[in-house]
C-alpha cells in the first residue's frame, strides 16, 4: 500500500511551493504523479518525488470536491 | 577592509601605437554560494555590474522559493524534510545541528 492515497496530507518539498501543505486528490500510479491542492497551492499535477507524505489523512474528499470544502477540512490539520 | 589610502583600482595594460595604455577593470558581482554546503546557487544573477542588478525586478534577483538565493535546492529540501519530521514528532528540535537550526525554525514557521 503506497503512502500516497486520496486524502493524504503531504508537504511539497521541491519547487516554488516548497514547504506548503497539500492534500492528494488523485494518484496516477503509472506516471507516478498526483493531483494536489492546498491553501497556498492551486490544484495542479505534481510528481510524487516532490511530495513528502505525513500520517494525517482527510476523508470525504475526492477530485470532484470544490476547493472550498477541501480547504475547510484542511484547516484543522 | 583595506584603508582608503591603500585602496587601488584593478588595472589592465594594453599596447597601443603610442605605448602601453592603462585600462581600469570594472568590478562585477560574483557567483553566490549556498549558505550550508557552499555550492553555487542557480537563479541568482552574477558577473554583472551592481547597478545593473539593482535595475532587475525582485524575482529576477533570486528564486521565489523559500530560502531562495540563500540555500541550494538540495539543502532546501533537506531542511524542509527535517522540519516535517519535527512537526510529526519523529525528531526533536534539539537533534538539529546548530548550522541548520536557524533555517529549520524559519521553515517551521512557513509550514504552519
PDB file of C-alpha atoms in Angstrom:
ATOM      1  CA  UNK A   1       0.000   0.000   0.000  1.00  0.00           C
ATOM      2  CA  UNK A   2       1.749   3.169  -1.074  1.00  0.00           C
ATOM      3  CA  UNK A   3       1.716   6.124   1.297  1.00  0.00           C
ATOM      4  CA  UNK A   4       0.080   8.296  -1.371  1.00  0.00           C
ATOM      5  CA  UNK A   5      -3.703   7.802  -1.237  1.00  0.00           C
ATOM      6  CA  UNK A   6      -6.605  10.150  -1.897  1.00  0.00           C
ATOM      7  CA  UNK A   7      -6.905  12.477   1.115  1.00  0.00           C
ATOM      8  CA  UNK A   8      -3.324  12.033   2.303  1.00  0.00           C
ATOM      9  CA  UNK A   9      -1.858  15.293   3.675  1.00  0.00           C
ATOM     10  CA  UNK A  10       1.650  15.911   2.325  1.00  0.00           C
ATOM     11  CA  UNK A  11       4.270  18.618   2.160  1.00  0.00           C
ATOM     12  CA  UNK A  12       5.691  19.853  -1.121  1.00  0.00           C
ATOM     13  CA  UNK A  13       9.455  19.516  -0.914  1.00  0.00           C
ATOM     14  CA  UNK A  14      10.696  20.962  -4.193  1.00  0.00           C
ATOM     15  CA  UNK A  15       9.936  23.946  -6.305  1.00  0.00           C
ATOM     16  CA  UNK A  16       8.351  27.306  -5.714  1.00  0.00           C
ATOM     17  CA  UNK A  17       5.766  25.844  -3.310  1.00  0.00           C
ATOM     18  CA  UNK A  18       8.377  24.011  -1.229  1.00  0.00           C
ATOM     19  CA  UNK A  19       7.179  23.702   2.350  1.00  0.00           C
ATOM     20  CA  UNK A  20       3.466  24.126   1.562  1.00  0.00           C
ATOM     21  CA  UNK A  21       0.857  21.717   2.932  1.00  0.00           C
ATOM     22  CA  UNK A  22      -1.210  19.951   0.256  1.00  0.00           C
ATOM     23  CA  UNK A  23      -3.716  17.122   0.032  1.00  0.00           C
ATOM     24  CA  UNK A  24      -3.744  14.419  -2.623  1.00  0.00           C
ATOM     25  CA  UNK A  25      -6.891  14.213  -4.772  1.00  0.00           C
ATOM     26  CA  UNK A  26      -5.893  11.561  -7.313  1.00  0.00           C
ATOM     27  CA  UNK A  27      -2.852   9.292  -7.777  1.00  0.00           C
ATOM     28  CA  UNK A  28      -1.676   8.133 -11.219  1.00  0.00           C
ATOM     29  CA  UNK A  29       0.415   5.042 -10.451  1.00  0.00           C
ATOM     30  CA  UNK A  30       1.721   4.609 -13.991  1.00  0.00           C
ATOM     31  CA  UNK A  31       3.061   8.141 -14.344  1.00  0.00           C
ATOM     32  CA  UNK A  32       3.849   8.435 -10.588  1.00  0.00           C
ATOM     33  CA  UNK A  33       2.051  11.774 -10.385  1.00  0.00           C
ATOM     34  CA  UNK A  34      -0.783  13.087  -8.240  1.00  0.00           C
ATOM     35  CA  UNK A  35      -3.364  15.859  -8.377  1.00  0.00           C
ATOM     36  CA  UNK A  36      -2.827  18.046  -5.319  1.00  0.00           C
ATOM     37  CA  UNK A  37      -4.370  21.146  -3.808  1.00  0.00           C
ATOM     38  CA  UNK A  38      -3.583  23.212  -0.756  1.00  0.00           C
ATOM     39  CA  UNK A  39      -4.318  26.524   0.986  1.00  0.00           C
ATOM     40  CA  UNK A  40      -1.499  28.273  -0.848  1.00  0.00           C
ATOM     41  CA  UNK A  41      -1.310  25.873  -3.793  1.00  0.00           C
ATOM     42  CA  UNK A  42      -3.667  25.851  -6.753  1.00  0.00           C
ATOM     43  CA  UNK A  43      -4.991  22.494  -7.926  1.00  0.00           C
ATOM     44  CA  UNK A  44      -2.266  21.015 -10.091  1.00  0.00           C
ATOM     45  CA  UNK A  45      -0.427  17.896 -11.111  1.00  0.00           C
ATOM     46  CA  UNK A  46       2.711  17.084  -9.119  1.00  0.00           C
ATOM     47  CA  UNK A  47       5.419  14.451  -9.289  1.00  0.00           C
ATOM     48  CA  UNK A  48       5.303  12.067  -6.322  1.00  0.00           C
ATOM     49  CA  UNK A  49       9.014  12.582  -5.817  1.00  0.00           C
ATOM     50  CA  UNK A  50       8.306  16.212  -4.912  1.00  0.00           C
ATOM     51  CA  UNK A  51       5.904  15.193  -2.134  1.00  0.00           C
ATOM     52  CA  UNK A  52       6.584  14.137   1.450  1.00  0.00           C
ATOM     53  CA  UNK A  53       3.621  12.248   2.987  1.00  0.00           C
ATOM     54  CA  UNK A  54       2.542  12.741   6.626  1.00  0.00           C
ATOM     55  CA  UNK A  55       0.434  10.464   8.809  1.00  0.00           C
ATOM     56  CA  UNK A  56      -2.608  12.724   8.639  1.00  0.00           C
ATOM     57  CA  UNK A  57      -5.361  11.812   6.232  1.00  0.00           C
ATOM     58  CA  UNK A  58      -8.612  13.556   5.286  1.00  0.00           C
ATOM     59  CA  UNK A  59     -11.760  11.596   4.477  1.00  0.00           C
ATOM     60  CA  UNK A  60     -14.712  12.571   2.377  1.00  0.00           C
ATOM     61  CA  UNK A  61     -12.932  14.438  -0.388  1.00  0.00           C
ATOM     62  CA  UNK A  62     -12.284  13.482  -3.988  1.00  0.00           C
ATOM     63  CA  UNK A  63     -11.273  15.032  -7.243  1.00  0.00           C
ATOM     64  CA  UNK A  64     -14.806  16.335  -7.695  1.00  0.00           C
ATOM     65  CA  UNK A  65     -14.972  18.249  -4.403  1.00  0.00           C
ATOM     66  CA  UNK A  66     -14.587  22.012  -4.631  1.00  0.00           C
ATOM     67  CA  UNK A  67     -11.631  23.968  -3.320  1.00  0.00           C
ATOM     68  CA  UNK A  68     -13.767  25.442  -0.504  1.00  0.00           C
ATOM     69  CA  UNK A  69     -14.649  22.057   1.041  1.00  0.00           C
ATOM     70  CA  UNK A  70     -11.041  20.870   0.769  1.00  0.00           C
ATOM     71  CA  UNK A  71      -9.613  23.939   2.495  1.00  0.00           C
ATOM     72  CA  UNK A  72     -12.283  23.771   5.218  1.00  0.00           C
ATOM     73  CA  UNK A  73     -11.284  20.191   6.012  1.00  0.00           C
ATOM     74  CA  UNK A  74      -7.580  21.044   5.857  1.00  0.00           C
ATOM     75  CA  UNK A  75      -7.913  23.823   8.444  1.00  0.00           C
ATOM     76  CA  UNK A  76      -7.788  21.518  11.418  1.00  0.00           C
ATOM     77  CA  UNK A  77      -4.708  19.645  10.348  1.00  0.00           C
TER      78      UNK A  77
ATOM     79  CA  UNK B   1      38.696  46.258   4.618  1.00  0.00           C
ATOM     80  CA  UNK B   2      41.900  47.981   3.356  1.00  0.00           C
ATOM     81  CA  UNK B   3      42.495  51.545   4.468  1.00  0.00           C
ATOM     82  CA  UNK B   4      41.248  54.155   1.963  1.00  0.00           C
ATOM     83  CA  UNK B   5      44.854  55.141   1.307  1.00  0.00           C
ATOM     84  CA  UNK B   6      45.766  51.542   0.409  1.00  0.00           C
ATOM     85  CA  UNK B   7      42.854  51.031  -1.974  1.00  0.00           C
ATOM     86  CA  UNK B   8      43.819  50.572  -5.649  1.00  0.00           C
ATOM     87  CA  UNK B   9      41.802  50.087  -8.819  1.00  0.00           C
ATOM     88  CA  UNK B  10      42.303  46.862 -10.758  1.00  0.00           C
ATOM     89  CA  UNK B  11      44.366  47.754 -13.839  1.00  0.00           C
ATOM     90  CA  UNK B  12      44.948  46.085 -17.196  1.00  0.00           C
ATOM     91  CA  UNK B  13      47.638  47.290 -19.597  1.00  0.00           C
ATOM     92  CA  UNK B  14      47.147  47.358 -23.391  1.00  0.00           C
ATOM     93  CA  UNK B  15      49.686  48.104 -26.097  1.00  0.00           C
ATOM     94  CA  UNK B  16      48.699  50.956 -28.424  1.00  0.00           C
ATOM     95  CA  UNK B  17      50.505  52.902 -31.137  1.00  0.00           C
ATOM     96  CA  UNK B  18      51.727  55.452 -28.618  1.00  0.00           C
ATOM     97  CA  UNK B  19      52.773  52.872 -25.959  1.00  0.00           C
ATOM     98  CA  UNK B  20      51.108  50.879 -23.204  1.00  0.00           C
ATOM     99  CA  UNK B  21      47.713  52.155 -22.070  1.00  0.00           C
ATOM    100  CA  UNK B  22      46.222  51.757 -18.581  1.00  0.00           C
ATOM    101  CA  UNK B  23      42.651  50.324 -18.522  1.00  0.00           C
ATOM    102  CA  UNK B  24      40.692  50.229 -15.248  1.00  0.00           C
ATOM    103  CA  UNK B  25      38.834  46.897 -14.726  1.00  0.00           C
ATOM    104  CA  UNK B  26      35.196  47.391 -13.617  1.00  0.00           C
ATOM    105  CA  UNK B  27      34.049  45.415 -10.550  1.00  0.00           C
ATOM    106  CA  UNK B  28      31.403  42.764 -11.225  1.00  0.00           C
ATOM    107  CA  UNK B  29      29.179  40.733  -8.835  1.00  0.00           C
ATOM    108  CA  UNK B  30      30.475  37.256  -8.037  1.00  0.00           C
ATOM    109  CA  UNK B  31      28.617  33.920  -8.158  1.00  0.00           C
ATOM    110  CA  UNK B  32      26.597  33.349  -4.994  1.00  0.00           C
ATOM    111  CA  UNK B  33      27.112  30.252  -2.879  1.00  0.00           C
ATOM    112  CA  UNK B  34      24.784  28.160  -0.701  1.00  0.00           C
ATOM    113  CA  UNK B  35      24.968  29.055   2.994  1.00  0.00           C
ATOM    114  CA  UNK B  36      25.201  25.410   4.133  1.00  0.00           C
ATOM    115  CA  UNK B  37      27.072  23.437   1.510  1.00  0.00           C
ATOM    116  CA  UNK B  38      28.814  26.163  -0.499  1.00  0.00           C
ATOM    117  CA  UNK B  39      27.507  25.001  -3.876  1.00  0.00           C
ATOM    118  CA  UNK B  40      26.945  27.712  -6.485  1.00  0.00           C
ATOM    119  CA  UNK B  41      23.334  28.949  -6.496  1.00  0.00           C
ATOM    120  CA  UNK B  42      21.118  28.862  -9.568  1.00  0.00           C
ATOM    121  CA  UNK B  43      18.716  31.605 -10.489  1.00  0.00           C
ATOM    122  CA  UNK B  44      20.883  34.370  -9.000  1.00  0.00           C
ATOM    123  CA  UNK B  45      22.496  36.907 -11.414  1.00  0.00           C
ATOM    124  CA  UNK B  46      26.293  37.124 -11.371  1.00  0.00           C
ATOM    125  CA  UNK B  47      29.186  38.783 -13.259  1.00  0.00           C
ATOM    126  CA  UNK B  48      27.059  41.897 -13.723  1.00  0.00           C
ATOM    127  CA  UNK B  49      27.658  45.455 -12.614  1.00  0.00           C
ATOM    128  CA  UNK B  50      25.927  46.111  -9.243  1.00  0.00           C
ATOM    129  CA  UNK B  51      24.000  48.966 -10.869  1.00  0.00           C
ATOM    130  CA  UNK B  52      22.613  46.512 -13.463  1.00  0.00           C
ATOM    131  CA  UNK B  53      21.497  44.093 -10.718  1.00  0.00           C
ATOM    132  CA  UNK B  54      19.657  46.879  -8.929  1.00  0.00           C
ATOM    133  CA  UNK B  55      17.603  47.555 -12.055  1.00  0.00           C
ATOM    134  CA  UNK B  56      16.378  43.942 -12.137  1.00  0.00           C
ATOM    135  CA  UNK B  57      12.995  43.090 -10.606  1.00  0.00           C
ATOM    136  CA  UNK B  58      12.872  41.272  -7.277  1.00  0.00           C
ATOM    137  CA  UNK B  59      12.031  37.900  -8.831  1.00  0.00           C
ATOM    138  CA  UNK B  60      14.939  38.244 -11.303  1.00  0.00           C
ATOM    139  CA  UNK B  61      17.404  38.655  -8.442  1.00  0.00           C
ATOM    140  CA  UNK B  62      16.644  35.363  -6.726  1.00  0.00           C
ATOM    141  CA  UNK B  63      14.316  32.313  -6.929  1.00  0.00           C
ATOM    142  CA  UNK B  64      10.857  32.748  -5.412  1.00  0.00           C
ATOM    143  CA  UNK B  65      11.010  29.540  -3.370  1.00  0.00           C
ATOM    144  CA  UNK B  66      11.595  29.661   0.373  1.00  0.00           C
ATOM    145  CA  UNK B  67      15.291  30.322   1.158  1.00  0.00           C
ATOM    146  CA  UNK B  68      15.644  31.405  -2.495  1.00  0.00           C
ATOM    147  CA  UNK B  69      19.128  32.790  -3.119  1.00  0.00           C
ATOM    148  CA  UNK B  70      20.299  31.533   0.316  1.00  0.00           C
ATOM    149  CA  UNK B  71      20.227  27.754   0.187  1.00  0.00           C
ATOM    150  CA  UNK B  72      20.728  25.447  -2.791  1.00  0.00           C
ATOM    151  CA  UNK B  73      17.796  23.232  -3.764  1.00  0.00           C
ATOM    152  CA  UNK B  74      19.314  20.137  -2.108  1.00  0.00           C
ATOM    153  CA  UNK B  75      19.814  21.856   1.255  1.00  0.00           C
ATOM    154  CA  UNK B  76      16.357  23.424   0.978  1.00  0.00           C
ATOM    155  CA  UNK B  77      14.677  20.009   0.611  1.00  0.00           C
ATOM    156  CA  UNK B  78      16.774  18.586   3.473  1.00  0.00           C
ATOM    157  CA  UNK B  79      15.737  21.447   5.777  1.00  0.00           C
ATOM    158  CA  UNK B  80      12.045  21.056   4.875  1.00  0.00           C
ATOM    159  CA  UNK B  81      12.174  17.285   5.414  1.00  0.00           C
ATOM    160  CA  UNK B  82      13.724  17.766   8.855  1.00  0.00           C
ATOM    161  CA  UNK B  83      11.109  20.406   9.712  1.00  0.00           C
ATOM    162  CA  UNK B  84       8.352  17.986   8.630  1.00  0.00           C
ATOM    163  CA  UNK B  85       9.861  15.295  10.875  1.00  0.00           C
ATOM    164  CA  UNK B  86       9.789  17.697  13.813  1.00  0.00           C
ATOM    165  CA  UNK B  87       6.160  18.618  13.082  1.00  0.00           C
ATOM    166  CA  UNK B  88       5.297  14.912  13.051  1.00  0.00           C
ATOM    167  CA  UNK B  89       7.155  14.445  16.345  1.00  0.00           C
ATOM    168  CA  UNK B  90       9.593  11.895  14.898  1.00  0.00           C
ATOM    169  CA  UNK B  91      12.535  14.207  15.633  1.00  0.00           C
ATOM    170  CA  UNK B  92      13.333  16.670  18.418  1.00  0.00           C
ATOM    171  CA  UNK B  93      14.405  20.226  17.733  1.00  0.00           C
ATOM    172  CA  UNK B  94      17.485  19.582  19.910  1.00  0.00           C
ATOM    173  CA  UNK B  95      18.738  16.915  17.474  1.00  0.00           C
ATOM    174  CA  UNK B  96      19.167  19.502  14.731  1.00  0.00           C
ATOM    175  CA  UNK B  97      22.773  20.610  14.167  1.00  0.00           C
ATOM    176  CA  UNK B  98      23.459  24.244  15.035  1.00  0.00           C
ATOM    177  CA  UNK B  99      24.190  25.189  11.449  1.00  0.00           C
ATOM    178  CA  UNK B 100      20.735  24.163  10.268  1.00  0.00           C
ATOM    179  CA  UNK B 101      18.824  25.202  13.411  1.00  0.00           C
ATOM    180  CA  UNK B 102      18.148  28.731  12.203  1.00  0.00           C
ATOM    181  CA  UNK B 103      16.816  27.550   8.853  1.00  0.00           C
ATOM    182  CA  UNK B 104      14.696  24.751  10.341  1.00  0.00           C
ATOM    183  CA  UNK B 105      12.992  27.253  12.637  1.00  0.00           C
ATOM    184  CA  UNK B 106      12.173  29.532   9.728  1.00  0.00           C
ATOM    185  CA  UNK B 107      10.864  26.552   7.732  1.00  0.00           C
ATOM    186  CA  UNK B 108       8.635  25.502  10.655  1.00  0.00           C
ATOM    187  CA  UNK B 109       7.031  28.944  10.725  1.00  0.00           C
ATOM    188  CA  UNK B 110       6.478  28.938   6.978  1.00  0.00           C
ATOM    189  CA  UNK B 111       4.971  25.460   7.020  1.00  0.00           C
ATOM    190  CA  UNK B 112       2.185  26.228   9.536  1.00  0.00           C
TER     191      UNK B 112
END
